[in-house]
Each structure stands twice: as structure tokens, then as C-alpha cells.
CSV table of C-alpha atoms and ligand atoms in Angstrom, one decimal:
chain,number,residue,atom,x,y,z
A,10,MET,CA,-19.8,7.4,-5.3
A,11,LEU,CA,-19.6,7.2,-9.1
A,12,GLN,CA,-18.6,4.2,-11.3
A,13,CYS,CA,-15.1,4.2,-12.7
A,14,THR,CA,-13.4,3.0,-15.8
A,15,ILE,CA,-9.9,3.6,-17.0
A,16,ASN,CA,-9.0,6.7,-18.9
A,17,ARG,CA,-7.0,5.3,-21.8
A,18,SER,CA,-6.1,1.9,-23.3
A,19,VAL,CA,-2.9,0.2,-22.1
A,20,GLU,CA,-1.3,-3.0,-23.0
A,21,THR,CA,1.2,-5.6,-22.0
A,22,GLN,CA,2.2,-9.2,-23.0
A,23,GLY,CA,3.6,-12.3,-21.6
A,24,ILE,CA,3.3,-16.0,-21.2
A,25,GLY,CA,0.7,-18.0,-19.2
A,26,LEU,CA,1.8,-19.8,-16.1
A,27,HIS,CA,-0.1,-23.0,-16.9
A,28,THR,CA,-0.3,-23.2,-20.7
A,29,GLY,CA,3.0,-21.4,-21.5
A,30,VAL,CA,1.2,-19.6,-24.4
A,31,HIS,CA,2.2,-16.1,-25.3
A,32,THR,CA,-0.7,-13.6,-24.9
A,33,ASN,CA,-1.1,-9.9,-25.8
A,34,LEU,CA,-3.4,-8.2,-23.3
A,35,ARG,CA,-5.0,-4.8,-23.6
A,36,LEU,CA,-7.1,-2.9,-21.1
A,37,LEU,CA,-9.7,-0.5,-22.5
A,38,PRO,CA,-12.3,1.9,-21.1
A,39,ALA,CA,-15.9,0.6,-20.9
A,40,PRO,CA,-19.2,2.4,-20.5
A,41,PRO,CA,-21.3,2.4,-17.2
A,42,ASP,CA,-22.8,-1.0,-16.1
A,43,THR,CA,-20.5,-3.0,-18.3
A,44,GLY,CA,-18.6,-4.6,-15.4
A,45,ILE,CA,-15.3,-6.4,-16.0
A,46,VAL,CA,-15.5,-8.1,-19.4
A,47,PHE,CA,-12.9,-10.2,-21.1
A,48,ARG,CA,-12.9,-10.3,-24.9
A,49,ARG,CA,-11.1,-13.0,-26.9
A,50,VAL,CA,-9.9,-10.9,-29.9
A,51,ASP,CA,-8.7,-14.1,-31.5
A,52,LEU,CA,-12.3,-15.3,-31.5
A,53,ASP,CA,-14.2,-12.4,-33.0
A,54,ASN,CA,-14.2,-10.5,-29.7
A,55,PHE,CA,-16.1,-13.2,-27.9
A,56,ALA,CA,-17.0,-11.7,-24.6
A,57,ILE,CA,-16.7,-13.5,-21.2
A,58,GLU,CA,-18.0,-11.6,-18.3
A,59,ALA,CA,-15.9,-11.8,-15.1
A,60,HIS,CA,-18.9,-13.3,-13.2
A,61,GLY,CA,-19.6,-16.3,-11.1
A,62,HIS,CA,-21.9,-17.8,-13.7
A,63,ASN,CA,-18.9,-18.2,-16.0
A,64,VAL,CA,-16.6,-20.0,-13.6
A,65,ALA,CA,-15.2,-23.2,-15.2
A,66,ARG,CA,-13.1,-25.9,-13.7
A,67,VAL,CA,-10.9,-24.5,-11.0
A,68,SER,CA,-7.8,-26.2,-9.6
A,69,TYR,CA,-4.5,-24.4,-9.4
A,70,ALA,CA,-5.8,-21.3,-11.1
A,71,THR,CA,-9.3,-19.8,-11.7
A,72,SER,CA,-10.6,-20.3,-15.2
A,73,LEU,CA,-13.7,-18.9,-16.8
A,74,MET,CA,-15.6,-20.6,-19.6
A,75,LYS,CA,-18.6,-19.5,-21.7
A,76,GLN,CA,-20.0,-21.6,-24.5
A,77,SER,CA,-16.8,-23.7,-24.4
A,78,VAL,CA,-14.5,-20.7,-24.8
A,79,LEU,CA,-12.0,-20.9,-22.0
A,80,LEU,CA,-9.9,-18.2,-20.3
A,81,SER,CA,-7.4,-19.2,-17.7
A,82,THR,CA,-5.7,-17.7,-14.6
A,83,THR,CA,-7.8,-14.6,-14.2
A,84,GLU,CA,-7.2,-14.1,-10.4
A,85,HIS,CA,-4.2,-11.7,-10.3
A,86,LEU,CA,-5.5,-9.3,-12.9
A,87,LEU,CA,-8.9,-9.3,-11.4
A,88,ALA,CA,-7.5,-8.7,-7.9
A,89,ALA,CA,-5.8,-5.6,-9.3
A,90,THR,CA,-8.8,-4.2,-11.2
A,91,TYR,CA,-11.3,-5.0,-8.4
A,92,SER,CA,-9.1,-3.5,-5.6
A,93,TYR,CA,-8.3,-0.5,-7.8
A,94,GLY,CA,-12.1,0.3,-7.8
A,95,ILE,CA,-12.6,-0.2,-11.6
A,96,ASP,CA,-16.2,-0.9,-12.2
A,97,ASN,CA,-16.1,-1.2,-16.0
A,98,ILE,CA,-13.3,-2.4,-18.2
A,99,PHE,CA,-12.7,-4.4,-21.3
A,100,ILE,CA,-9.8,-6.8,-21.1
A,101,ASP,CA,-8.9,-7.9,-24.6
A,102,ILE,CA,-6.7,-11.0,-25.0
A,103,ASP,CA,-5.6,-13.0,-28.0
A,104,ASN,CA,-5.0,-16.3,-26.4
A,105,ILE,CA,-6.3,-18.6,-23.7
A,106,GLU,CA,-4.4,-17.5,-20.6
A,107,ILE,CA,-3.7,-14.1,-18.8
A,108,PRO,CA,0.1,-13.5,-18.7
A,109,ILE,CA,1.6,-14.4,-15.4
A,110,LEU,CA,4.3,-11.6,-15.6
A,111,ASP,CA,6.2,-11.6,-12.3
A,112,GLY,CA,3.6,-13.8,-10.5
A,113,SER,CA,2.1,-10.9,-8.5
A,114,ALA,CA,-0.5,-8.2,-9.2
A,115,GLU,CA,2.1,-5.4,-9.2
A,116,PRO,CA,2.6,-5.3,-13.0
A,117,PHE,CA,-1.2,-5.0,-13.4
A,118,MET,CA,-1.3,-2.1,-10.8
A,119,GLN,CA,1.4,-0.3,-12.8
A,120,LEU,CA,-0.6,-0.9,-16.0
A,121,LEU,CA,-3.7,0.6,-14.3
A,122,ASP,CA,-1.6,3.6,-13.0
A,123,GLN,CA,-0.5,4.2,-16.6
A,124,ALA,CA,-4.1,4.0,-17.8
A,125,GLY,CA,-5.5,6.4,-15.2
A,126,ILE,CA,-9.0,6.5,-13.8
A,127,ARG,CA,-12.1,8.1,-15.3
A,128,ARG,CA,-15.3,8.7,-13.3
A,129,LEU,CA,-18.5,8.0,-15.1
A,130,ARG,CA,-21.9,9.7,-14.6
A,131,ARG,CA,-23.5,6.7,-13.1
A,132,LYS,CA,-23.8,5.7,-9.4
A,133,ARG,CA,-21.7,2.8,-8.3
A,134,ARG,CA,-23.6,-0.3,-7.3
A,135,PHE,CA,-22.5,-2.5,-4.5
A,136,LEU,CA,-23.4,-6.0,-3.5
A,137,LYS,CA,-24.2,-5.7,0.2
A,138,VAL,CA,-24.2,-8.9,2.2
A,139,ARG,CA,-27.2,-9.3,4.5
A,140,LYS,CA,-26.7,-12.8,6.0
A,141,PRO,CA,-23.8,-15.3,6.3
A,142,VAL,CA,-23.0,-17.7,3.5
A,143,GLU,CA,-20.4,-20.4,4.2
A,144,VAL,CA,-18.6,-23.3,2.5
A,145,VAL,CA,-16.9,-25.9,4.6
A,146,GLU,CA,-14.8,-28.8,3.2
A,147,ASP,CA,-12.4,-31.1,5.1
A,148,GLY,CA,-10.9,-28.7,7.5
A,149,ARG,CA,-11.0,-25.8,5.0
A,150,ARG,CA,-13.6,-23.1,5.2
A,151,ILE,CA,-14.7,-19.8,3.8
A,152,GLY,CA,-17.6,-17.5,4.8
A,153,ILE,CA,-18.9,-14.1,4.0
A,154,TYR,CA,-20.7,-12.0,6.6
A,155,PRO,CA,-22.6,-8.6,6.7
A,156,ALA,CA,-20.3,-5.6,7.0
A,157,ASN,CA,-20.3,-2.0,5.9
A,158,GLU,CA,-17.0,-2.3,4.0
A,159,PHE,CA,-15.0,-4.9,2.1
A,160,HIS,CA,-13.0,-6.7,4.6
A,161,VAL,CA,-10.9,-9.9,4.2
A,162,ARG,CA,-9.3,-12.2,6.6
A,163,CYS,CA,-7.2,-15.0,5.1
A,164,TYR,CA,-5.4,-17.7,7.1
A,165,VAL,CA,-3.0,-20.2,5.6
A,166,ASP,CA,-1.1,-23.1,7.2
A,167,PHE,CA,1.5,-25.0,5.2
A,168,PRO,CA,3.9,-27.5,6.9
A,169,HIS,CA,7.1,-25.7,5.7
A,170,PRO,CA,9.7,-23.8,7.9
A,171,LEU,CA,9.3,-20.6,5.9
A,172,VAL,CA,5.5,-20.7,5.8
A,173,GLY,CA,3.7,-22.3,8.7
A,174,GLN,CA,0.7,-20.3,9.9
A,175,GLN,CA,0.2,-16.9,8.2
A,176,GLU,CA,-2.7,-14.6,8.5
A,177,VAL,CA,-3.7,-11.4,6.7
A,178,GLU,CA,-6.6,-9.2,7.8
A,179,MET,CA,-7.5,-5.9,6.2
A,180,VAL,CA,-10.1,-3.6,4.8
A,181,VAL,CA,-9.5,-3.7,1.0
A,182,ASN,CA,-9.1,-0.4,-0.8
A,183,PRO,CA,-6.7,0.7,-3.6
A,184,GLU,CA,-4.1,1.8,-1.1
A,185,SER,CA,-4.2,-1.2,1.2
A,186,PHE,CA,-4.1,-3.6,-1.7
A,187,ARG,CA,-1.2,-1.9,-3.2
A,188,GLN,CA,0.8,-1.7,0.0
A,189,VAL,CA,0.0,-5.0,1.6
A,190,LEU,CA,-0.8,-7.5,-1.2
A,191,SER,CA,-0.1,-6.5,-4.7
A,192,ARG,CA,3.6,-7.4,-4.7
A,193,ALA,CA,3.2,-10.9,-3.2
A,194,ARG,CA,4.0,-13.6,-5.7
A,195,THR,CA,2.7,-17.0,-6.6
A,196,PHE,CA,4.6,-19.9,-5.0
A,197,CYS,CA,4.9,-23.6,-5.4
A,198,PHE,CA,6.7,-26.4,-3.7
A,199,GLU,CA,9.6,-28.0,-5.6
A,200,SER,CA,8.2,-31.4,-4.8
A,201,ASP,CA,5.0,-30.5,-6.7
A,202,ILE,CA,6.7,-29.4,-9.9
A,203,GLU,CA,6.9,-32.8,-11.6
A,204,PRO,CA,3.4,-33.9,-10.6
A,205,LEU,CA,2.0,-30.5,-11.9
A,206,ARG,CA,3.9,-30.8,-15.2
A,207,ALA,CA,2.6,-34.4,-15.5
A,208,MET,CA,-0.9,-32.9,-15.3
A,209,GLY,CA,-0.1,-30.5,-18.1
A,210,LEU,CA,0.2,-27.5,-15.8
A,211,ILE,CA,2.9,-24.8,-15.1
A,212,ARG,CA,4.3,-25.1,-18.6
A,213,GLY,CA,5.1,-21.4,-18.4
A,214,GLY,CA,6.4,-21.6,-14.8
A,215,SER,CA,9.9,-20.4,-14.1
A,216,LEU,CA,12.0,-18.9,-11.3
A,217,ASP,CA,11.1,-15.5,-12.7
A,218,ASN,CA,7.3,-15.9,-12.1
A,219,ALA,CA,7.0,-18.0,-9.0
A,220,ILE,CA,8.7,-18.5,-5.7
A,221,VAL,CA,9.8,-22.1,-5.5
A,222,LEU,CA,10.0,-23.6,-2.0
A,223,THR,CA,12.6,-26.4,-1.4
A,224,LYS,CA,12.3,-28.8,1.4
A,225,ASP,CA,13.5,-26.3,4.0
A,226,GLY,CA,14.1,-23.0,2.1
A,227,VAL,CA,13.5,-21.0,-1.0
A,228,MET,CA,15.2,-21.7,-4.3
A,229,ASN,CA,14.9,-18.1,-5.7
A,230,GLY,CA,15.0,-15.7,-2.8
A,231,PRO,CA,14.9,-13.2,-1.4
A,232,LEU,CA,11.2,-13.1,-0.5
A,233,ARG,CA,9.5,-9.7,-0.8
A,234,PHE,CA,7.9,-10.2,2.6
A,235,PRO,CA,8.5,-12.8,5.3
A,236,ASP,CA,4.7,-13.7,5.0
A,237,GLU,CA,4.6,-13.4,1.2
A,238,PHE,CA,2.7,-16.7,0.9
A,239,GLY,CA,-0.2,-15.6,3.2
A,240,ARG,CA,-0.3,-12.3,1.4
A,241,HIS,CA,-0.5,-14.0,-2.0
A,242,LYS,CA,-3.3,-16.2,-0.9
A,243,ALA,CA,-5.2,-13.1,0.2
A,244,LEU,CA,-4.5,-11.6,-3.3
A,245,ASP,CA,-5.9,-14.7,-4.9
A,246,LEU,CA,-9.0,-14.6,-2.7
A,247,ILE,CA,-9.7,-11.0,-3.7
A,248,GLY,CA,-9.2,-11.9,-7.4
A,249,ASP,CA,-11.8,-14.7,-7.1
A,250,LEU,CA,-14.2,-12.6,-5.1
A,251,ALA,CA,-14.2,-10.1,-8.0
A,252,LEU,CA,-16.4,-12.7,-9.7
A,253,VAL,CA,-19.3,-11.5,-7.6
A,254,GLY,CA,-19.5,-8.9,-10.3
A,255,LEU,CA,-19.9,-5.8,-8.2
A,256,PRO,CA,-17.9,-4.2,-5.4
A,257,LEU,CA,-18.6,-6.0,-2.1
A,258,LEU,CA,-19.8,-4.7,1.2
A,259,GLY,CA,-19.1,-7.7,3.4
A,260,ARG,CA,-16.5,-9.4,5.5
A,261,VAL,CA,-14.9,-12.6,4.1
A,262,GLU,CA,-13.0,-15.1,6.2
A,263,ALA,CA,-11.0,-17.8,4.5
A,264,ARG,CA,-9.2,-20.6,6.4
A,265,LYS,CA,-7.0,-22.8,4.4
A,266,ALA,CA,-9.2,-22.2,1.4
A,267,GLY,CA,-8.2,-22.0,-2.3
A,268,HIS,CA,-9.6,-21.2,-5.7
A,269,SER,CA,-12.2,-24.0,-5.5
A,270,LEU,CA,-13.6,-22.8,-2.2
A,271,HIS,CA,-13.4,-19.2,-3.1
A,272,THR,CA,-15.4,-19.7,-6.3
A,273,GLN,CA,-17.9,-22.0,-4.6
A,274,LEU,CA,-18.6,-19.2,-2.1
A,275,VAL,CA,-19.2,-16.8,-5.0
A,276,SER,CA,-21.6,-19.2,-6.6
A,277,ARG,CA,-23.4,-20.0,-3.4
A,278,LEU,CA,-23.7,-16.3,-2.5
A,279,LEU,CA,-25.0,-15.3,-6.0
A,280,ALA,CA,-27.5,-18.2,-5.9
A,281,ASP,CA,-29.0,-17.1,-2.6
A,282,THR,CA,-30.6,-13.8,-3.4
A,283,SER,CA,-31.9,-13.5,0.2
A,284,ALA,CA,-28.3,-13.2,1.3
A,285,TRP,CA,-27.6,-9.8,-0.3
A,286,GLU,CA,-29.0,-6.7,-1.9
A,287,ILE,CA,-27.7,-4.3,-4.4
A,288,THR,CA,-27.4,-0.7,-3.2
A,289,THR,CA,-25.9,2.5,-4.6
A,290,ALA,CA,-25.2,3.8,-1.1
A,291,ASP,CA,-21.8,3.3,0.4
A,292,PRO,CA,-22.3,3.2,4.2
A,293,ALA,CA,-18.5,3.8,4.7
A,294,GLN,CA,-19.0,7.2,3.2
A,295,ASP,CA,-22.4,7.7,4.8
A,296,SER,CA,-22.1,6.2,8.3
A,297,HIS,CA,-24.6,8.6,9.9
A,298,GLN,CA,-27.4,7.2,7.8
A,299,PRO,CA,-29.8,4.8,9.6
A,300,ALA,CA,-29.2,1.2,8.9
A,301,ASP,CA,-32.7,0.6,7.6
A,302,ARG,CA,-31.9,2.7,4.6
A,303,PHE,CA,-30.3,-0.4,3.2
A,304,ALA,CA,-33.1,-2.8,4.1
A,305,GLU,CA,-34.9,-2.7,0.8
A,306,PRO,CA,-35.2,-6.0,-1.0
A,307,ALA,CA,-32.7,-6.8,-3.7
A,308,THR,CA,-33.7,-5.3,-7.0
A,309,ALA,CA,-31.4,-7.2,-9.4
A,310,ALA,CA,-31.0,-11.0,-9.3
A,311,ASP,CA,-27.9,-12.9,-10.4
B,410,ZN,ZN1,-2.1,-16.6,-7.3
């Protein structure tokens, strides 16, 4: 199990969902143990690591901030790179927000396909969960539990005839992410549009990059899946979990959660170093090995 980066640089461009700014985005290969690192090329290549310690305010999208340099709406791109199995990559952008493109992760998957994968001569490191960590808040909850693979279960419940209760449960790997989640798009309720605009959000939002739900239907159908909403929430969840900074070996259960709870879980998990360890062994590839092989104490904090 070796670390991966991309094989060649690729680029795209587009507008940000919330700020409406136009951003050029380029993905570049990175050396072993770099992780996923954003670089603001408009600010002397200022680097912001895709890591829980750089999470900024989080509301309708996940933003990172380091030394007051902000970077918005990271979740769809991170969901794609993380699920694709990319350990190391530079993401160069020349503005404040990642382009929303069609509102899903599919354009980023196509970009990664175009870039190709390169294996590096360094063992992949996993963050293996050893004990449960949970965050509960007014009927919403999220938890992460020990498991030998990266497994997510995501439940949503919106009082709308096209949504209602939807649940996605899967082992996350490049194939399952591509097939089940990558094409599911962002959505919003028509009744939320004016309040969100009044808050200075969704300035780049349009019928081309978000599903808009009316009182009892959808303004810009057809849907890509009957349960596209639940699938998109699972996509968002994975994009936020990428902020753990390493591939996860653990099972995550989210119930009516969102970016705030997702990122709180990441912070709480990273802060409790007794809840995980770093291992280079992938038990899914090595299931005949005794369990105590992974019982060494964590060697790297944060
Ligand atoms: Zn999203």
C-alpha cells in the first residue's frame, strides 16, 4: 500500500457558489507526506493544509483559514481527491473560493481521471480509529467508531415530498464513490434563497449548479437519482472527513448532521490522541494478520 499523487498537472476554472468570484484551479503532483495542500497563488503561494486545525467558520459550506487567509467551499473537491485515494496533491487557486462547477464532485473526478495516478515509494499512512468519538447537538448527531475500512452511513430527513428520509451506507473507495455519490449535486430550498442572499451567500448560485426545491417539487429537474439529496450529504460528509489529514480506517455515522457537526467531529477526533493511531498497515488488504498488530500507541500527534 503505497502513497499516491497525481501524474500530471490539470486545471479548470469557474465561479464560487457563495462568493460568485471567478477562480482558476490547478491540481499538481506533490511529494510523499505532503498531504492535501491548497496554495493561494494570488498570495505568494500561501499554503493552507487540508487539515482540521485550519477549519474556519463553517455554515453552508466548509471554509479553511490560516493566518487570516481564507479558502471557501472545499468539500466537493476534497471528497473527490480523498475518495480517489490521493495522499499528496497541491491545489493551486488564485481566489478565495473553489469553483462550484455543476454542484457535484463529478467534474473533479474527471479532472483526476485526466491527471492520472502516480504511486510514490513511501508507505501509505492511515488514521485508524480505536475508540468511539461522538458529537451530539439538538437531535443531530455524528460519531466515528473502530472499523477495518472507511465506512460511512449518512441519514437525512427534510420535510419535503421529494426528500423525506434518505439514507446512504457504503464502504468508501474510488469505485463506490464514483458510482454512488460523485454525481449528486448541491441543493437548496427556494424559500431559503432570499435569506441566504441577504446573508451574502450563494452569490454564484444558479440553476446550473444547484438543485432548487420548490414547495412541493423541483425547479430544475430531472434529478440524477431519486435520493440525490441524501447522496449529496454523504458526499459533503466525506469531503469534510478528508480534513482528518490521512485516509481513515473507521466507520462514521451521521444523522441529520452538516458541515458544522462534521468538522466538530474531525476536531474532536484529532484532539483525542487516545482515540486513534497511525498505521501503515491496511487491514482490509491484510485481514489474516492478528488484531494486536495494530495495537501500538500512536506515533504522530495532531
Ligand atoms: Zn455540498
